[in-house]
XYZ file of C-alpha atoms in Angstrom:
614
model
C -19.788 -60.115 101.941
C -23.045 -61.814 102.829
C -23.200 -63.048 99.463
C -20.003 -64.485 99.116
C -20.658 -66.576 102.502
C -23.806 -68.315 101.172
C -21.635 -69.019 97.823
C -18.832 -70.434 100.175
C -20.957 -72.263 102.942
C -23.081 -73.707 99.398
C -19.448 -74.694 97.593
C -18.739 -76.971 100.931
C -21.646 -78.385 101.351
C -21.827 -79.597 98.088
C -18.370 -80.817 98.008
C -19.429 -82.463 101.889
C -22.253 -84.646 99.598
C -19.640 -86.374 97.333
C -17.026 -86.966 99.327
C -19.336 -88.683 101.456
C -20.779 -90.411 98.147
C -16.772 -91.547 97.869
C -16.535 -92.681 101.431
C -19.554 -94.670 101.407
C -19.108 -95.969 98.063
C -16.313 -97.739 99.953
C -18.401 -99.230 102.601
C -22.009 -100.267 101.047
C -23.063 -101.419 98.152
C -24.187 -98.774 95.088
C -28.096 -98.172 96.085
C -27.491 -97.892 100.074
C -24.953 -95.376 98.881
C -27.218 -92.881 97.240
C -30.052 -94.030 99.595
C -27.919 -93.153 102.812
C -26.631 -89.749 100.992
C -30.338 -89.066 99.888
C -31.470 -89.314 103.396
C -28.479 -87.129 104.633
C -29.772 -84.593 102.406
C -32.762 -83.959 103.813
C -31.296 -83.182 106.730
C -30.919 -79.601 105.052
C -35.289 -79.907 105.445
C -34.976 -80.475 109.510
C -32.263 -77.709 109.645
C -34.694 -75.434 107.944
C -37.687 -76.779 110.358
C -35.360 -76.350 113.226
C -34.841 -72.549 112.395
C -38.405 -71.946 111.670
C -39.255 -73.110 114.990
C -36.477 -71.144 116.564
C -37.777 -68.051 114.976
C -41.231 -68.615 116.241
C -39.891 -67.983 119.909
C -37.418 -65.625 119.255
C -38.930 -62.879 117.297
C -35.456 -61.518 116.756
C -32.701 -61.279 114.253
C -29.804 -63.611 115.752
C -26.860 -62.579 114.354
C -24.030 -64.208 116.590
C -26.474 -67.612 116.391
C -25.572 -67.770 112.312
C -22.152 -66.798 112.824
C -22.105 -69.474 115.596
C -24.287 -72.006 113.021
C -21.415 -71.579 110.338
C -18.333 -72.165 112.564
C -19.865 -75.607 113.964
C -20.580 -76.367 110.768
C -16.740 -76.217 109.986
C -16.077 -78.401 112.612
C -19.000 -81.059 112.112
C -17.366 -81.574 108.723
C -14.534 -82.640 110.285
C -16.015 -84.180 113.223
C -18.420 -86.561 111.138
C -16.285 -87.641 108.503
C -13.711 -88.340 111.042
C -16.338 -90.592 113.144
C -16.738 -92.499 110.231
C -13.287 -92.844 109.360
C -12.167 -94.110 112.819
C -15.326 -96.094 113.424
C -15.348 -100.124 112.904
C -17.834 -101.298 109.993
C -21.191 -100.996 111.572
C -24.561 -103.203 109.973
C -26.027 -100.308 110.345
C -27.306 -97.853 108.126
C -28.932 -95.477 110.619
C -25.631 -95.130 112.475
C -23.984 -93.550 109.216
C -27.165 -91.678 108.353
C -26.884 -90.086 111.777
C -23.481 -89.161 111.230
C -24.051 -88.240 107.618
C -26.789 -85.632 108.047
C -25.174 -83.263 111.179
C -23.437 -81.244 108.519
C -26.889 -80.890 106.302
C -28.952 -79.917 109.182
C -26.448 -77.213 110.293
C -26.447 -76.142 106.787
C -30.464 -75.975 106.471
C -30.676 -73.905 109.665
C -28.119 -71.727 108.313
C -30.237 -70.925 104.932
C -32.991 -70.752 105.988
C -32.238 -67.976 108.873
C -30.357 -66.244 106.195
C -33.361 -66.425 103.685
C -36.028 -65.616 106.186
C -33.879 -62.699 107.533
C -33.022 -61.459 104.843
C -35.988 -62.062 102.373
C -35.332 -58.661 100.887
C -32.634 -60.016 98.588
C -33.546 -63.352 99.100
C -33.231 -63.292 94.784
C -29.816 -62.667 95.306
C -28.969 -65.036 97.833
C -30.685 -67.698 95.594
C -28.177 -67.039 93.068
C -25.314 -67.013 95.465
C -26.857 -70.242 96.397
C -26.503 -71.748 92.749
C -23.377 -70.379 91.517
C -21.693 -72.110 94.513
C -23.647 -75.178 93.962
C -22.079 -74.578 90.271
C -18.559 -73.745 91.327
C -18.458 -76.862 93.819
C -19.188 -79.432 91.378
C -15.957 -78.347 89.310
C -14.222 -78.114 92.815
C -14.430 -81.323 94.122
C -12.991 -82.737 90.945
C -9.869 -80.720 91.115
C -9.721 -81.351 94.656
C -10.411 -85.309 94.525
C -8.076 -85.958 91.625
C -5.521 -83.624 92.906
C -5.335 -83.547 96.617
C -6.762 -86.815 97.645
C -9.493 -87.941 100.396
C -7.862 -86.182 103.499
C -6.932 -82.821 102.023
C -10.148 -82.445 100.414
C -12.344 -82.984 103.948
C -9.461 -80.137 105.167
C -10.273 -77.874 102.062
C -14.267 -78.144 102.858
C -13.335 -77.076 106.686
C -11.535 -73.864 105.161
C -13.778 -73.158 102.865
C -16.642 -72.695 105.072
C -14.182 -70.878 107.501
C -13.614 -68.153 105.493
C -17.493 -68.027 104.779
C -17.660 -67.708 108.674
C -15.044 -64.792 108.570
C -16.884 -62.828 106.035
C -20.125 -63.245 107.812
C -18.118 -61.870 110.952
C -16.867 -58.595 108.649
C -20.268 -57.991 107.725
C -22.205 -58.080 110.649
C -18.981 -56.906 113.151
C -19.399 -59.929 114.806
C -16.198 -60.970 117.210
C -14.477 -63.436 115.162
C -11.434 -64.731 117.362
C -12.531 -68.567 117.426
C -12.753 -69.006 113.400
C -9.024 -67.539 112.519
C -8.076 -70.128 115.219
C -9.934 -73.202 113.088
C -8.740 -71.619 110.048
C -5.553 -71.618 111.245
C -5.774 -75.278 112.421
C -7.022 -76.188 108.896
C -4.439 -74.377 107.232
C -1.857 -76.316 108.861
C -3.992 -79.556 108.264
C -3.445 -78.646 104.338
C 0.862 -79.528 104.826
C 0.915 -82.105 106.565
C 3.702 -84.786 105.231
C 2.346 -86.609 102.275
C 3.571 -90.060 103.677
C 1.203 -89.269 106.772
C -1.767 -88.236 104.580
C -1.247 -91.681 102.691
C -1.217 -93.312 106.014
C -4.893 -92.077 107.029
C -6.496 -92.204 103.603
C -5.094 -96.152 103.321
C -5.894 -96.650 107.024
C -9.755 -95.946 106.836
C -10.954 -98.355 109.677
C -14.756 -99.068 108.592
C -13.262 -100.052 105.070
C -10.489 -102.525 106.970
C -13.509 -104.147 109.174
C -15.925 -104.322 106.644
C -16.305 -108.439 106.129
C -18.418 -107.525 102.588
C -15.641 -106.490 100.582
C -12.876 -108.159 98.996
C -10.638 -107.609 101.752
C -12.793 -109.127 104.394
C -13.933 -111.974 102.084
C -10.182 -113.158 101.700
C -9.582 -113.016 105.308
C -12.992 -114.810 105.741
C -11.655 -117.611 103.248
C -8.466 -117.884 105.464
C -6.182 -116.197 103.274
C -4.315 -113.410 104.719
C -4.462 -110.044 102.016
C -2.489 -107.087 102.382
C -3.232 -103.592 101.033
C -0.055 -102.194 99.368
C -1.310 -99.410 97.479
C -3.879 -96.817 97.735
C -5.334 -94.203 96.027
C -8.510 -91.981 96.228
C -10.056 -89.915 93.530
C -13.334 -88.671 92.051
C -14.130 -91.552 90.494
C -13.049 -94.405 93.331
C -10.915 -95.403 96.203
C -8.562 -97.589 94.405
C -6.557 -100.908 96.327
C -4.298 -103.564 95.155
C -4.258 -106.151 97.749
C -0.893 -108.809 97.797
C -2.125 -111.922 98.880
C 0.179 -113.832 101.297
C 1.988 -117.269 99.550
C 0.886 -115.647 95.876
C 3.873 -114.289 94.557
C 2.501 -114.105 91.243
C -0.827 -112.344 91.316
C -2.151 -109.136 92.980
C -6.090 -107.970 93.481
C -6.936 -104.713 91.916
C -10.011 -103.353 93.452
C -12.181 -100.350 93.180
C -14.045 -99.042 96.193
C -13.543 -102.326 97.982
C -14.962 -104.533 95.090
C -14.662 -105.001 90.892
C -11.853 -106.822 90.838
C -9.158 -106.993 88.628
C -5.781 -109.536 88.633
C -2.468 -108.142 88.209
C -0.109 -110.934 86.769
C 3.360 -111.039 87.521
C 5.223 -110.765 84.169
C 9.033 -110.321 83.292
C 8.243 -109.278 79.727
C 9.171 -111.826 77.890
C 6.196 -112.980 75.118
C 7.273 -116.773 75.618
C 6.188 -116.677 79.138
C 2.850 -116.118 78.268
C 2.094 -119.463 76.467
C 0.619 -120.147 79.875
C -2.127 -117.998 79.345
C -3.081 -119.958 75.992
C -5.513 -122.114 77.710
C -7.281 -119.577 79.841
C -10.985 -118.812 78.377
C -10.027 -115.005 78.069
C -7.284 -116.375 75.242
C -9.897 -117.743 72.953
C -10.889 -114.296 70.742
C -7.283 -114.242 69.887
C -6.601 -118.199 69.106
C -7.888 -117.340 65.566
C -8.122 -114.609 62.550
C -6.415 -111.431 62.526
C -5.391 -109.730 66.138
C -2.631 -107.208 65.124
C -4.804 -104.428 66.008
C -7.122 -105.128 69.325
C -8.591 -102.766 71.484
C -9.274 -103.856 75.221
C -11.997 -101.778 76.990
C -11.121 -101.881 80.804
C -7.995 -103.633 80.506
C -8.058 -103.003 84.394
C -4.836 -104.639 86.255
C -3.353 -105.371 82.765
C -4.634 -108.839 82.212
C -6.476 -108.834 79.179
C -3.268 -106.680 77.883
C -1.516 -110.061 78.435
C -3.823 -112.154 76.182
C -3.796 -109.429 73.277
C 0.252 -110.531 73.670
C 0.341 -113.818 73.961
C -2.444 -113.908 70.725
C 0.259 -112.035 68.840
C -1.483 -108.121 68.873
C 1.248 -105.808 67.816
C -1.097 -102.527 68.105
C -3.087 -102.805 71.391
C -5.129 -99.699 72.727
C -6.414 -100.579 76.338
C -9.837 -97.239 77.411
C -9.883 -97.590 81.423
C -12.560 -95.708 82.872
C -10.832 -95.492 86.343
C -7.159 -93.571 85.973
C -6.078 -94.644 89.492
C -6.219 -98.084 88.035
C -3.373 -96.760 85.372
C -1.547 -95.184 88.234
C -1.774 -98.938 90.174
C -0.257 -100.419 87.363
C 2.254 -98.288 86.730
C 3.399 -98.137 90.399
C 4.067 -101.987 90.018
C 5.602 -101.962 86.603
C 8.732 -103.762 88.078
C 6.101 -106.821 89.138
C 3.646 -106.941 85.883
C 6.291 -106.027 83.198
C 5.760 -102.239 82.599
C 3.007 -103.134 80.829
C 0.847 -100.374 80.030
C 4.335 -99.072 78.426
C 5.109 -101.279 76.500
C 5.724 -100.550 72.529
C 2.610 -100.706 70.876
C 0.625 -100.534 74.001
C -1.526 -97.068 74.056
C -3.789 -96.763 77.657
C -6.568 -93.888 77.820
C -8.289 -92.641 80.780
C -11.313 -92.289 79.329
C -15.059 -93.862 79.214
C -15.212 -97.063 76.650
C -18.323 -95.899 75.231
C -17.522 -92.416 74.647
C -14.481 -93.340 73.203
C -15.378 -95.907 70.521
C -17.664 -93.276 69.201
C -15.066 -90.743 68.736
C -12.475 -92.940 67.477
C -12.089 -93.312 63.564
C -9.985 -96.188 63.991
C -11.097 -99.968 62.904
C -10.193 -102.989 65.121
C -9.502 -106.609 64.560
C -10.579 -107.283 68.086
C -12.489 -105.324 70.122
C -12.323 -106.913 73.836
C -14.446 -106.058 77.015
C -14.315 -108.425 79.778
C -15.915 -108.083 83.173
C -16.069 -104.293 82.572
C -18.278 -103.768 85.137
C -17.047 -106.174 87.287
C -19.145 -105.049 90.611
C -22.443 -106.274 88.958
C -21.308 -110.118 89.651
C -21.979 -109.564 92.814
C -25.874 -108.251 91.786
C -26.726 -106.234 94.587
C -28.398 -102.520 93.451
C -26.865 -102.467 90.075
C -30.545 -102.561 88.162
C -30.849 -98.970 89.076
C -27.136 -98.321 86.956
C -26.734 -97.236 83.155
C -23.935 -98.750 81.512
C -24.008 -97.856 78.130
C -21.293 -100.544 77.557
C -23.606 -103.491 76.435
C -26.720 -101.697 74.470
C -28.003 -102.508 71.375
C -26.234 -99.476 70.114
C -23.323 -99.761 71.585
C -22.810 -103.501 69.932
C -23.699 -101.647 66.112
C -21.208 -99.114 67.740
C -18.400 -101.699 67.882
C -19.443 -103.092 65.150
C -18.576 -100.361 62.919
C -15.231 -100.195 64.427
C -14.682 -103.653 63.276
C -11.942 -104.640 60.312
C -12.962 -106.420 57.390
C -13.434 -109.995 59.256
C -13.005 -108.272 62.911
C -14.417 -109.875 66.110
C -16.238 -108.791 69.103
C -15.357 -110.729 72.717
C -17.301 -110.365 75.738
C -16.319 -112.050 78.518
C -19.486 -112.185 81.395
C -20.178 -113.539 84.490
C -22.687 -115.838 84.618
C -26.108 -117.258 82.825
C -28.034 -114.088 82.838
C -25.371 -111.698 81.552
C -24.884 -114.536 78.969
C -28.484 -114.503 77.566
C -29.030 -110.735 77.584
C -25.856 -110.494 75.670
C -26.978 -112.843 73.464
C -30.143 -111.479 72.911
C -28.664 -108.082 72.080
C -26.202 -109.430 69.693
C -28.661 -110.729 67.396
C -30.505 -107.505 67.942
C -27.768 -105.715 66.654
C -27.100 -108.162 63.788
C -30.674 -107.816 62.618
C -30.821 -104.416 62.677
C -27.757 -104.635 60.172
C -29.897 -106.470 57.854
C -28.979 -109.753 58.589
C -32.229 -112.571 59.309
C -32.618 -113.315 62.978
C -32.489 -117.106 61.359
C -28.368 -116.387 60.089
C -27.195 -114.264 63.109
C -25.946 -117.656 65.099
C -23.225 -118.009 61.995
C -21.613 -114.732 63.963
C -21.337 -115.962 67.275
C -19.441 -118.783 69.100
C -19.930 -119.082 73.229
C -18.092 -121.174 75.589
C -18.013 -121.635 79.547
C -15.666 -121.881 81.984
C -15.632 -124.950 83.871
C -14.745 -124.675 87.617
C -13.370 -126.789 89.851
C -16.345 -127.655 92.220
C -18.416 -128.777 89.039
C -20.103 -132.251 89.240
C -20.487 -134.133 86.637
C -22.906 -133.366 84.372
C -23.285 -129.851 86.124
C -24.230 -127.168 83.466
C -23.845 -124.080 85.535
C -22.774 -121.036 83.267
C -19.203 -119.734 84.989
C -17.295 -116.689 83.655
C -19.376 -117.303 79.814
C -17.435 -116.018 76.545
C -19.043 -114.990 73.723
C -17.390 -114.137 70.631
C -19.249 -112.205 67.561
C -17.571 -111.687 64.120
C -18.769 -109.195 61.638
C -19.148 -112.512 59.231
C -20.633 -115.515 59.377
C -17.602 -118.390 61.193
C -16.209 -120.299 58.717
C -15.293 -123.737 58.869
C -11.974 -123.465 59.678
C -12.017 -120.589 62.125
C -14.756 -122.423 63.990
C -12.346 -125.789 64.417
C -9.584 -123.451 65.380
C -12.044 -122.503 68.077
C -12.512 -125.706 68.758
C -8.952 -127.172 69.238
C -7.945 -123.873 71.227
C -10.808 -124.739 73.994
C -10.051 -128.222 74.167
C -6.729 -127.346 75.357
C -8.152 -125.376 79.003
C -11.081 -125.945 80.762
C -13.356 -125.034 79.088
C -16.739 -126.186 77.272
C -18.649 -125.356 73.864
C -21.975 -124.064 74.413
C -22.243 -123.114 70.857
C -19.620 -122.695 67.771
C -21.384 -122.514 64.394
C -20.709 -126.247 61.960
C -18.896 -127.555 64.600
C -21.040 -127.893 68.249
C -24.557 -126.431 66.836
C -26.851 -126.817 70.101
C -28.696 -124.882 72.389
C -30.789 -121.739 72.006
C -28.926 -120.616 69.314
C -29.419 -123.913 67.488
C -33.269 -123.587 67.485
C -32.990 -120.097 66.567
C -31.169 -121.096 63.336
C -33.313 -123.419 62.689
C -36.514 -121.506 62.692
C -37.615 -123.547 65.943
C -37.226 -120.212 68.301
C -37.883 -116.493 67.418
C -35.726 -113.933 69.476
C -39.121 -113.073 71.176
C -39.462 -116.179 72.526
C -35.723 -116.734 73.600
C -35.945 -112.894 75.280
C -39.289 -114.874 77.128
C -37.960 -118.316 77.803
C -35.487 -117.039 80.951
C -36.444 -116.803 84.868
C -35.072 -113.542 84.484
C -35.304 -110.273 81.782
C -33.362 -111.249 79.191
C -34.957 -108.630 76.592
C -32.108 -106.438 75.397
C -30.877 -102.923 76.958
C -31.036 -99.780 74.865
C -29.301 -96.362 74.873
C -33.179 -95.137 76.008
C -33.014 -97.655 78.880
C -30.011 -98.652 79.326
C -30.130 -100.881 82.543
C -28.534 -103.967 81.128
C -28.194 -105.591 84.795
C -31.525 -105.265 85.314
C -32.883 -108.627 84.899
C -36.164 -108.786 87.378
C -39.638 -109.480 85.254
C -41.787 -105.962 86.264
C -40.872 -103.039 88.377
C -38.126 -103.460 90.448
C -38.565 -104.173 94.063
C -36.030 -101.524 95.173
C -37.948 -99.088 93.461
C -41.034 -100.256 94.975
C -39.220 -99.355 98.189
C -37.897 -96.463 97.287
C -41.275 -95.166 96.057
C -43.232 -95.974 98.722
C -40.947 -95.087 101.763
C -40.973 -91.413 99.732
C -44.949 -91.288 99.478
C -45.356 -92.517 103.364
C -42.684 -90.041 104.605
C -44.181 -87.081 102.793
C -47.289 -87.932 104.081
C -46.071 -88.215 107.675
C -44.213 -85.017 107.443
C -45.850 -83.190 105.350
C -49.753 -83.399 106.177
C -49.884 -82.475 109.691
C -48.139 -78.683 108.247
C -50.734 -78.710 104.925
C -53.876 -79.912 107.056
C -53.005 -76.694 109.747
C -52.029 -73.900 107.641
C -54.719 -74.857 104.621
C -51.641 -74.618 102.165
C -52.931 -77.642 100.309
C -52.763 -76.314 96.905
C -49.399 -74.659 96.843
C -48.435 -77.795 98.799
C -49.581 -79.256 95.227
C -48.047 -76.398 93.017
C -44.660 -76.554 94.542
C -44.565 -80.627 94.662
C -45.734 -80.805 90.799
C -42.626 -78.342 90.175
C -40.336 -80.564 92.401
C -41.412 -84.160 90.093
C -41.433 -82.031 86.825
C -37.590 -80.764 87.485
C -36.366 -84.197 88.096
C -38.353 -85.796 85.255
C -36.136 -83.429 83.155
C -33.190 -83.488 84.746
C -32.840 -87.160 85.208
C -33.131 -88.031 81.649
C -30.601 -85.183 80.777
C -27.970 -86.322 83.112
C -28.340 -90.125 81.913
C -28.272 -88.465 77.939
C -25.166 -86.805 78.911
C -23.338 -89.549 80.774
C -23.550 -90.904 76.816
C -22.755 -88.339 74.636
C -19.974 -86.356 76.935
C -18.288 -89.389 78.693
C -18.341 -90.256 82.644
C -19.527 -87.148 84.209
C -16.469 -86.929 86.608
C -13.309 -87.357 83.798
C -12.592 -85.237 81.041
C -9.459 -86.337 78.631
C -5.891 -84.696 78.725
C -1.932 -85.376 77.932
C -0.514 -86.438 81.645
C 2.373 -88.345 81.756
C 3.300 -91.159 79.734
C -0.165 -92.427 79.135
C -3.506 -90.423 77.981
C -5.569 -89.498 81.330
C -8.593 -87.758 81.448
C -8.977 -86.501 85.036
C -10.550 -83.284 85.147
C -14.761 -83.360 84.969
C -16.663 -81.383 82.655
């Protein structure tokens, strides 16, 4: 019995850490997130300090104060996710650290009574420990993808209910106030599913928070309106109607990364208006039967592949809810991800392309990672989307005279891009000199530019498997002068630039990678931090690594320096660095050669979802 408590107690607390990831993946920004959640953790450390002090007073076995330990921590699951969920957005990152940690420090005091009490077995308990660690990392991603936000924060409170009611069997405790909470939960589990949507679209911090796209628009003056909602392991997922645009919707993904969904009647000759747009250009030319759009998102880039005349389009998104928005709207954009000829798979990009034996005549990512425009945190990120290898990856994928489009956000993703491009050309065997006669870029021009204002806005850049020829590079050039948009570089037709000089044997790749403000020296599968563009070691990690060495110092000495426990101090701390030095690298090899940690692919519905983690 005692053994199946710590399992169950373990299983919720680990669920408790990533839904509270999810949550405040919706409110902050992606290294407060983990930072926030890292802190929280160690709250587990003062539960355990607070027990070890307990027990230095009471030289006693408390029985009904663990039983009492696990049934508040059933309700402080409850009680601090709801605080959070009801709370305004608060500046404040102690405030939801504070919050945060009450479970973890009710959980610490609860292991470590139970290991110090009952040391005997403490082997056992360990084990108990780690297979519900193990079983609550496949839990949460059943209970995310199936039962949603809400019913998942109910399923943590019964889960460490019951783990209170076992404890109760085994040590005879009286056990009348945890069937009442367990009761209470149960009930919580059936409530209507049109009230459940209600809370988990309703999440006030998210509503107030002025950061997000939500609070930007009403910022701006425009007046947005959330009309669909939907939580799962990998995102809270919006689309936002904005009021007076009766042709566009905002697809957004915890708060952020968005993605326009065009209104579309599903007729091809409406989408002639599209034929300016800079996203048009990789299909204005060559072959496009055959395209596949990675993170096709609200269904836009879909739209292009259409309007350029693609007859077979396969669309990878990373983030099924996405699928779910679009489908949910079909009567506004069109049906489109059902269309005939249209394939859509819930799946990671990456992962995908590698599996796939089929070859493309366009293979299209634009704005994948859509978040990292607005460059807060996202240095610390892998995206194995824009590596060296993953461009030699697409590559292969390519048809006889396929094409490669990237659509990016500014100058930096630009020049990194470009940079890995020729990397990838080169290592096919192709001079460093001849790798411009693959590419073509162009810029968006926006309407606050001045004249003569050479800003870098939403940059494409287009990469064939062989050199341009003349005539695809003035088809190129008619199609752009149609929009608004500029040549930064098409090879025999607007020959300038960096890529110019490089042709020319004026500028070696070295020296381009050198020549930026900012780290413009390619991204690898081995480091694959393509938005990392500072010069050196990142200040956050600075940060991050120093706040760590000061606070084990402050915590830590005063306890080594009294009980002369310097040297296991040492032991224990060199085992603590070596596990993460492996694990870290494992879990980043993984994230490659499995797919997203949190989706896994299978047959549901009309489209190909993978929604269960491995």
């Amino acid at each position: 019995m005692i053994l199946l408590s710590v399992s169950l107690v373990s299983i919720s607390l680990f669920i408790y850490q990533v839904i509270l990831n999810r949550i405040y993946s919706t409110l902050f920004w992606y290294h407060y997130t983990f930072l926030i959640t890292s802190f929280a953790i160690f709250g587990l450390g003062i539960g355990g300090i607070i027990a070890y002090n307990q027990r230095q007073k009471i030289n006693a076995f408390e029985v009904q104060s663990l039983y009492k330990s696990i049934v508040m921590l059933s309700i402080s699951y409850i009680a601090s996710l709801g605080i959070i969920y009801i709370l305004p957005f608060q500046n404040d990152l102690l405030v939801y650290l504070i919050l945060a940690a009450l479970p973890f420090v009710i959980g610490g005091y609860y292991f470590s009574s139970v290991f110090r009490e009952l040391a005997g077995i403490s082997d056992k308990l360990y084990f108990a420990d780690l297979i519900g660690s193990g079983l609550g990392s496949i839990i949460v991603l059943l209970s995310l993808n199936n039962l949603g936000m809400f019913r998942s924060v109910i399923l943590i409170c019964i889960i460490s209910s019951v783990a209170a009611l076992l404890y109760a069997k085994h040590f005879k405790v009286k056990s009348l106030s945890i069937f009442i909470l367990l009761t209470i939960f149960l009930i919580g589990l059936f409530i209507p599913a049109r009230y459940v949507y209600s809370i988990e679209q309703n999440f006030n911090g998210f509503l107030t928070n002025r950061t997000k796209t939500l609070g930007s628009l009403s910022e701006s003056g425009k007046k947005g309106k959330i009309v669909f909602t939907k939580w799962n392991a990998f995102s809270r997922t919006d689309v936002i109607k904005i009021e007076g645009d009766p042709d566009e919707m905002i697809l957004t993904i915890d708060g952020t990364a968005n993605a326009p969904m065009y209104k579309f009647d599903g007729k091809i000759s409406s989408l002639n208006k599209y034929k300016k747009d800079i996203e048009y250009l990789p299909f204005s030319f060559g072959h496009n039967d055959k395209a596949l759009i990675i993170g096709p998102g609200g269904g836009r880039d879909i739209l292009y592949a259409l309007a350029g005349n693609s007859k077979n389009i396969t669309g990878v998104e990373i983030n099924t809810s996405s699928i779910d928005a679009v489908e949910y709207f079909k009567e506004f954009n069109g049906d489109i991800y059902n269309r005939p000829g249209v394939r859509i798979y819930g799946e990671d990009g990456r992962n995908f392309i590698r599996k796939s034996k089929e070859k493309y005549d366009v293979i299209y990512l634009s704005l994948v990672m859509t978040n990292a425009s607005q460059n807060i945190g996202y240095v610390l990120s892998e995206n194995y989307l824009y590596t060296i290898e993953a461009i030699q990856d697409y590559m292969d994928h390519l048809t006889e005279n396929g094409k490669i489009a990237f659509l990016a956000h500014d100058e930096e993703d630009l020049s990194k891009l470009a940079a890995t491009v020729i990397r990838a050309l080169n290592n096919k065997g192709i001079p460093i000199e001849d790798t411009p006669e693959y590419m073509a870029i162009f810029r968006q021009k926006m309407a606050q530019d001045e004249p003569g204002d050479e800003h870098i806005h939403y940059p494409m850049l287009i990469v064939k498997n062989k050199p341009f020829t003349v005539s695809e590079s003035n088809k190129l050039k008619n199609a752009a002068a149609k929009g608004q948009n500029s040549i930064l570089y098409i090879p025999y037709v607007v020959e300038k630039g960096p890529l110019y000089h490089i042709s020319k044997g004026h500028l070696s790749l070295t020296g381009f990678e050198t020549g930026f403000p900012f780290n413009a020296a390619p991204a690898t599968d081995d480091k694959p931090y393509f938005y990392n563009f500072n010069k050196g070691t990142t200040l956050v990690l600075m940060v991050i690594l120093f706040t760590v060495l000061l606070g084990s110092v402050v915590l830590f000495k005063p306890i080594v320096s009294r009980n002369s426990i310097l040297k296991p101090a040492l032991y224990f701390s060199g085992l603590g660095i070596g596990y993460m030095l492996i694990e870290t690298p494992l879990i980043q090899k993984f994230i490659l050669y499995l797919g997203h940690p949190v989706i896994k692919c299978q047959r549901q519905g009309r489209y190909n979802s993978c929604n269960v983690g491995y």
